């Protein structure tokens, strides 16, 4: 499975979203599923799936679908050349 698919699936599985609901415009707090509890569950899932660790500063920076991808890129996760 490609990294982008793993990333999308984290949102779908943890936040119980439909595939069509996961898009680049998705942001923390905009959907009822992505609340503070959903956020921590999503962080945990992403850390497990990509074998990374997000520190508290990065957790607060992760407030949208795109910002999460940027954080993972900083940690060496490749979404382009996989």
GROMACS .gro file of N, CA and C in nm:
model
  246
    1UNK      N    1   0.084  -0.117   0.000
    1UNK     CA    2   0.000   0.000   0.000
    1UNK      C    3   0.089   0.125   0.000
    2UNK      N    4   0.055   0.221  -0.081
    2UNK     CA    5   0.131   0.345  -0.090
    2UNK      C    6   0.110   0.431   0.035
    3UNK      N    7   0.207   0.517   0.064
    3UNK     CA    8   0.200   0.600   0.183
    3UNK      C    9   0.078   0.691   0.184
    4UNK      N   10   0.041   0.746   0.070
    4UNK     CA   11  -0.076   0.834   0.066
    4UNK      C   12  -0.203   0.755   0.100
    5UNK      N   13  -0.209   0.630   0.059
    5UNK     CA   14  -0.323   0.546   0.093
    5UNK      C   15  -0.325   0.514   0.242
    6UNK      N   16  -0.208   0.486   0.299
    6UNK     CA   17  -0.200   0.462   0.443
    6UNK      C   18  -0.246   0.585   0.520
    7UNK      N   19  -0.203   0.701   0.472
    7UNK     CA   20  -0.239   0.826   0.539
    7UNK      C   21  -0.390   0.850   0.532
    8UNK      N   22  -0.447   0.835   0.414
    8UNK     CA   23  -0.593   0.853   0.398
    8UNK      C   24  -0.670   0.752   0.483
    9UNK      N   25  -0.622   0.628   0.483
    9UNK     CA   26  -0.690   0.524   0.561
    9UNK      C   27  -0.688   0.553   0.710
   10UNK      N   28  -0.583   0.619   0.758
   10UNK     CA   29  -0.578   0.656   0.899
   10UNK      C   30  -0.696   0.747   0.932
   11UNK      N   31  -0.724   0.843   0.848
   11UNK     CA   32  -0.837   0.933   0.869
   11UNK      C   33  -0.969   0.859   0.860
   12UNK      N   34  -0.981   0.773   0.760
   12UNK     CA   35  -1.105   0.698   0.739
   12UNK      C   36  -1.132   0.605   0.858
   13UNK      N   37  -1.031   0.531   0.901
   13UNK     CA   38  -1.050   0.433   1.007
   13UNK      C   39  -1.067   0.496   1.145
   14UNK      N   40  -0.981   0.590   1.178
   14UNK     CA   41  -0.983   0.647   1.313
   14UNK      C   42  -1.100   0.743   1.332
   15UNK      N   43  -1.124   0.828   1.234
   15UNK     CA   44  -1.230   0.928   1.247
   15UNK      C   45  -1.364   0.879   1.194
   16UNK      N   46  -1.366   0.756   1.144
   16UNK     CA   47  -1.488   0.696   1.091
   16UNK      C   48  -1.550   0.783   0.982
   17UNK      N   49  -1.465   0.827   0.890
   17UNK     CA   50  -1.510   0.911   0.781
   17UNK      C   51  -1.532   0.828   0.656
   18UNK      N   52  -1.616   0.877   0.569
   18UNK     CA   53  -1.633   0.816   0.438
   18UNK      C   54  -1.514   0.858   0.351
   19UNK      N   55  -1.479   0.775   0.254
   19UNK     CA   56  -1.364   0.805   0.169
   19UNK      C   57  -1.377   0.942   0.104
   20UNK      N   58  -1.499   0.978   0.062
   20UNK     CA   59  -1.521   1.108  -0.003
   20UNK      C   60  -1.504   1.226   0.093
   21UNK      N   61  -1.511   1.201   0.224
   21UNK     CA   62  -1.498   1.308   0.323
   21UNK      C   63  -1.352   1.345   0.348
   22UNK      N   64  -1.260   1.259   0.307
   22UNK     CA   65  -1.117   1.285   0.330
   22UNK      C   66  -1.063   1.359   0.208
   23UNK      N   67  -1.027   1.487   0.232
   23UNK     CA   68  -0.975   1.570   0.124
   23UNK      C   69  -0.873   1.668   0.180
   24UNK      N   70  -0.808   1.739   0.093
   24UNK     CA   71  -0.704   1.832   0.134
   24UNK      C   72  -0.757   1.946   0.219
   25UNK      N   73  -0.887   1.974   0.214
   25UNK     CA   74  -0.947   2.082   0.291
   25UNK      C   75  -0.984   2.042   0.434
   26UNK      N   76  -0.968   1.915   0.467
   26UNK     CA   77  -1.008   1.866   0.599
   26UNK      C   78  -0.922   1.929   0.708
   27UNK      N   79  -0.989   1.982   0.813
   27UNK     CA   80  -0.917   2.049   0.922
   27UNK      C   81  -0.973   2.005   1.057
   28UNK      N   82  -0.886   2.012   1.155
   28UNK     CA   83  -0.923   1.982   1.294
   28UNK      C   84  -1.038   2.072   1.337
   29UNK      N   85  -1.141   2.014   1.395
   29UNK     CA   86  -1.253   2.090   1.447
   29UNK      C   87  -1.362   2.122   1.347
   30UNK      N   88  -1.336   2.103   1.218
   30UNK     CA   89  -1.437   2.134   1.117
   30UNK      C   90  -1.542   2.025   1.111
   31UNK      N   91  -1.499   1.901   1.127
   31UNK     CA   92  -1.591   1.789   1.131
   31UNK      C   93  -1.600   1.741   1.276
   32UNK      N   94  -1.716   1.698   1.316
   32UNK     CA   95  -1.736   1.658   1.457
   32UNK      C   96  -1.648   1.539   1.495
   33UNK      N   97  -1.612   1.456   1.399
   33UNK     CA   98  -1.529   1.339   1.427
   33UNK      C   99  -1.385   1.377   1.463
   34UNK      N  100  -1.337   1.489   1.406
   34UNK     CA  101  -1.199   1.532   1.433
   34UNK      C  102  -1.200   1.636   1.545
   35UNK      N  103  -1.231   1.587   1.664
   35UNK     CA  104  -1.226   1.669   1.784
   35UNK      C  105  -1.097   1.637   1.859
   36UNK      N  106  -1.083   1.681   1.983
   36UNK     CA  107  -0.957   1.660   2.056
   36UNK      C  108  -0.929   1.512   2.079
   37UNK      N  109  -1.031   1.434   2.106
   37UNK     CA  110  -1.012   1.290   2.127
   37UNK      C  111  -0.977   1.222   1.995
   38UNK      N  112  -1.048   1.257   1.890
   38UNK     CA  113  -1.018   1.203   1.758
   38UNK      C  114  -0.879   1.242   1.713
   39UNK      N  115  -0.837   1.361   1.750
   39UNK     CA  116  -0.703   1.409   1.713
   39UNK      C  117  -0.595   1.321   1.775
   40UNK      N  118  -0.609   1.290   1.903
   40UNK     CA  119  -0.508   1.208   1.970
   40UNK      C  120  -0.509   1.065   1.915
   41UNK      N  121  -0.627   1.013   1.883
   41UNK     CA  122  -0.636   0.880   1.823
   41UNK      C  123  -0.571   0.879   1.685
   42UNK      N  124  -0.591   0.987   1.610
   42UNK     CA  125  -0.531   0.999   1.477
   42UNK      C  126  -0.379   1.008   1.488
   43UNK      N  127  -0.329   1.085   1.582
   43UNK     CA  128  -0.185   1.095   1.605
   43UNK      C  129  -0.127   0.956   1.634
   44UNK      N  130  -0.192   0.884   1.723
   44UNK     CA  131  -0.145   0.750   1.761
   44UNK      C  132  -0.142   0.657   1.639
   45UNK      N  133  -0.246   0.660   1.560
   45UNK     CA  134  -0.254   0.576   1.441
   45UNK      C  135  -0.143   0.611   1.342
   46UNK      N  136  -0.122   0.738   1.318
   46UNK     CA  137  -0.019   0.781   1.224
   46UNK      C  138   0.119   0.743   1.274
   47UNK      N  139   0.143   0.758   1.404
   47UNK     CA  140   0.272   0.717   1.460
   47UNK      C  141   0.294   0.567   1.440
   48UNK      N  142   0.190   0.488   1.462
   48UNK     CA  143   0.201   0.343   1.443
   48UNK      C  144   0.222   0.304   1.297
   49UNK      N  145   0.141   0.360   1.210
   49UNK     CA  146   0.145   0.324   1.068
   49UNK      C  147   0.278   0.361   1.003
   50UNK      N  148   0.331   0.477   1.038
   50UNK     CA  149   0.453   0.525   0.974
   50UNK      C  150   0.577   0.508   1.061
   51UNK      N  151   0.562   0.448   1.177
   51UNK     CA  152   0.673   0.423   1.269
   51UNK      C  153   0.752   0.551   1.296
   52UNK      N  154   0.679   0.655   1.335
   52UNK     CA  155   0.738   0.785   1.369
   52UNK      C  156   0.688   0.826   1.507
   53UNK      N  157   0.748   0.931   1.559
   53UNK     CA  158   0.706   0.987   1.686
   53UNK      C  159   0.690   1.138   1.670
   54UNK      N  160   0.573   1.188   1.703
   54UNK     CA  161   0.547   1.331   1.694
   54UNK      C  162   0.557   1.392   1.833
   55UNK      N  163   0.642   1.494   1.847
   55UNK     CA  164   0.652   1.560   1.977
   55UNK      C  165   0.536   1.657   1.994
   56UNK      N  166   0.522   1.713   2.112
   56UNK     CA  167   0.405   1.796   2.143
   56UNK      C  168   0.394   1.918   2.052
   57UNK      N  169   0.506   1.977   2.013
   57UNK     CA  170   0.501   2.093   1.924
   57UNK      C  171   0.443   2.053   1.788
   58UNK      N  172   0.486   1.939   1.737
   58UNK     CA  173   0.437   1.895   1.607
   58UNK      C  174   0.291   1.854   1.614
   59UNK      N  175   0.250   1.800   1.728
   59UNK     CA  176   0.109   1.761   1.743
   59UNK      C  177   0.020   1.884   1.731
   60UNK      N  178   0.062   1.997   1.786
   60UNK     CA  179  -0.019   2.118   1.774
   60UNK      C  180  -0.014   2.176   1.634
   61UNK      N  181   0.095   2.153   1.561
   61UNK     CA  182   0.104   2.198   1.422
   61UNK      C  183   0.015   2.115   1.330
   62UNK      N  184  -0.014   1.993   1.370
   62UNK     CA  185  -0.095   1.902   1.288
   62UNK      C  186  -0.243   1.937   1.309
   63UNK      N  187  -0.291   2.030   1.228
   63UNK     CA  188  -0.429   2.074   1.243
   63UNK      C  189  -0.509   2.067   1.113
   64UNK      N  190  -0.449   2.004   1.012
   64UNK     CA  191  -0.521   1.983   0.886
   64UNK      C  192  -0.461   1.863   0.814
   65UNK      N  193  -0.534   1.817   0.715
   65UNK     CA  194  -0.487   1.704   0.635
   65UNK      C  195  -0.351   1.735   0.573
   66UNK      N  196  -0.337   1.854   0.516
   66UNK     CA  197  -0.211   1.891   0.450
   66UNK      C  198  -0.098   1.913   0.549
   67UNK      N  199  -0.127   1.972   0.665
   67UNK     CA  200  -0.020   1.994   0.762
   67UNK      C  201   0.034   1.861   0.814
   68UNK      N  202  -0.052   1.761   0.825
   68UNK     CA  203  -0.007   1.628   0.866
   68UNK      C  204   0.088   1.568   0.764
   69UNK      N  205   0.059   1.587   0.638
   69UNK     CA  206   0.147   1.537   0.532
   69UNK      C  207   0.283   1.608   0.539
   70UNK      N  208   0.281   1.739   0.563
   70UNK     CA  209   0.406   1.814   0.572
   70UNK      C  210   0.491   1.766   0.689
   71UNK      N  211   0.428   1.740   0.802
   71UNK     CA  212   0.501   1.689   0.918
   71UNK      C  213   0.564   1.554   0.887
   72UNK      N  214   0.488   1.467   0.824
   72UNK     CA  215   0.541   1.336   0.789
   72UNK      C  216   0.656   1.347   0.689
   73UNK      N  217   0.647   1.441   0.597
   73UNK     CA  218   0.757   1.462   0.502
   73UNK      C  219   0.884   1.502   0.577
   74UNK      N  220   0.870   1.589   0.679
   74UNK     CA  221   0.986   1.630   0.760
   74UNK      C  222   1.049   1.512   0.832
   75UNK      N  223   0.966   1.411   0.860
   75UNK     CA  224   1.015   1.291   0.929
   75UNK      C  225   1.063   1.184   0.832
   76UNK      N  226   1.065   1.216   0.704
   76UNK     CA  227   1.121   1.124   0.605
   76UNK      C  228   1.021   1.038   0.532
   77UNK      N  229   0.892   1.060   0.553
   77UNK     CA  230   0.790   0.983   0.481
   77UNK      C  231   0.775   1.043   0.341
   78UNK      N  232   0.790   0.960   0.241
   78UNK     CA  233   0.785   1.005   0.102
   78UNK      C  234   0.647   0.975   0.044
   79UNK      N  235   0.581   1.079  -0.004
   79UNK     CA  236   0.451   1.063  -0.067
   79UNK      C  237   0.461   1.069  -0.220
   80UNK      N  238   0.578   1.105  -0.270
   80UNK     CA  239   0.594   1.123  -0.415
   80UNK      C  240   0.661   1.001  -0.479
   81UNK      N  241   0.778   0.964  -0.431
   81UNK     CA  242   0.859   0.860  -0.494
   81UNK      C  243   0.855   0.729  -0.416
   82UNK      N  244   0.736   0.681  -0.390
   82UNK     CA  245   0.727   0.559  -0.311
   82UNK      C  246   0.711   0.438  -0.398
   0.00000   0.00000   0.00000
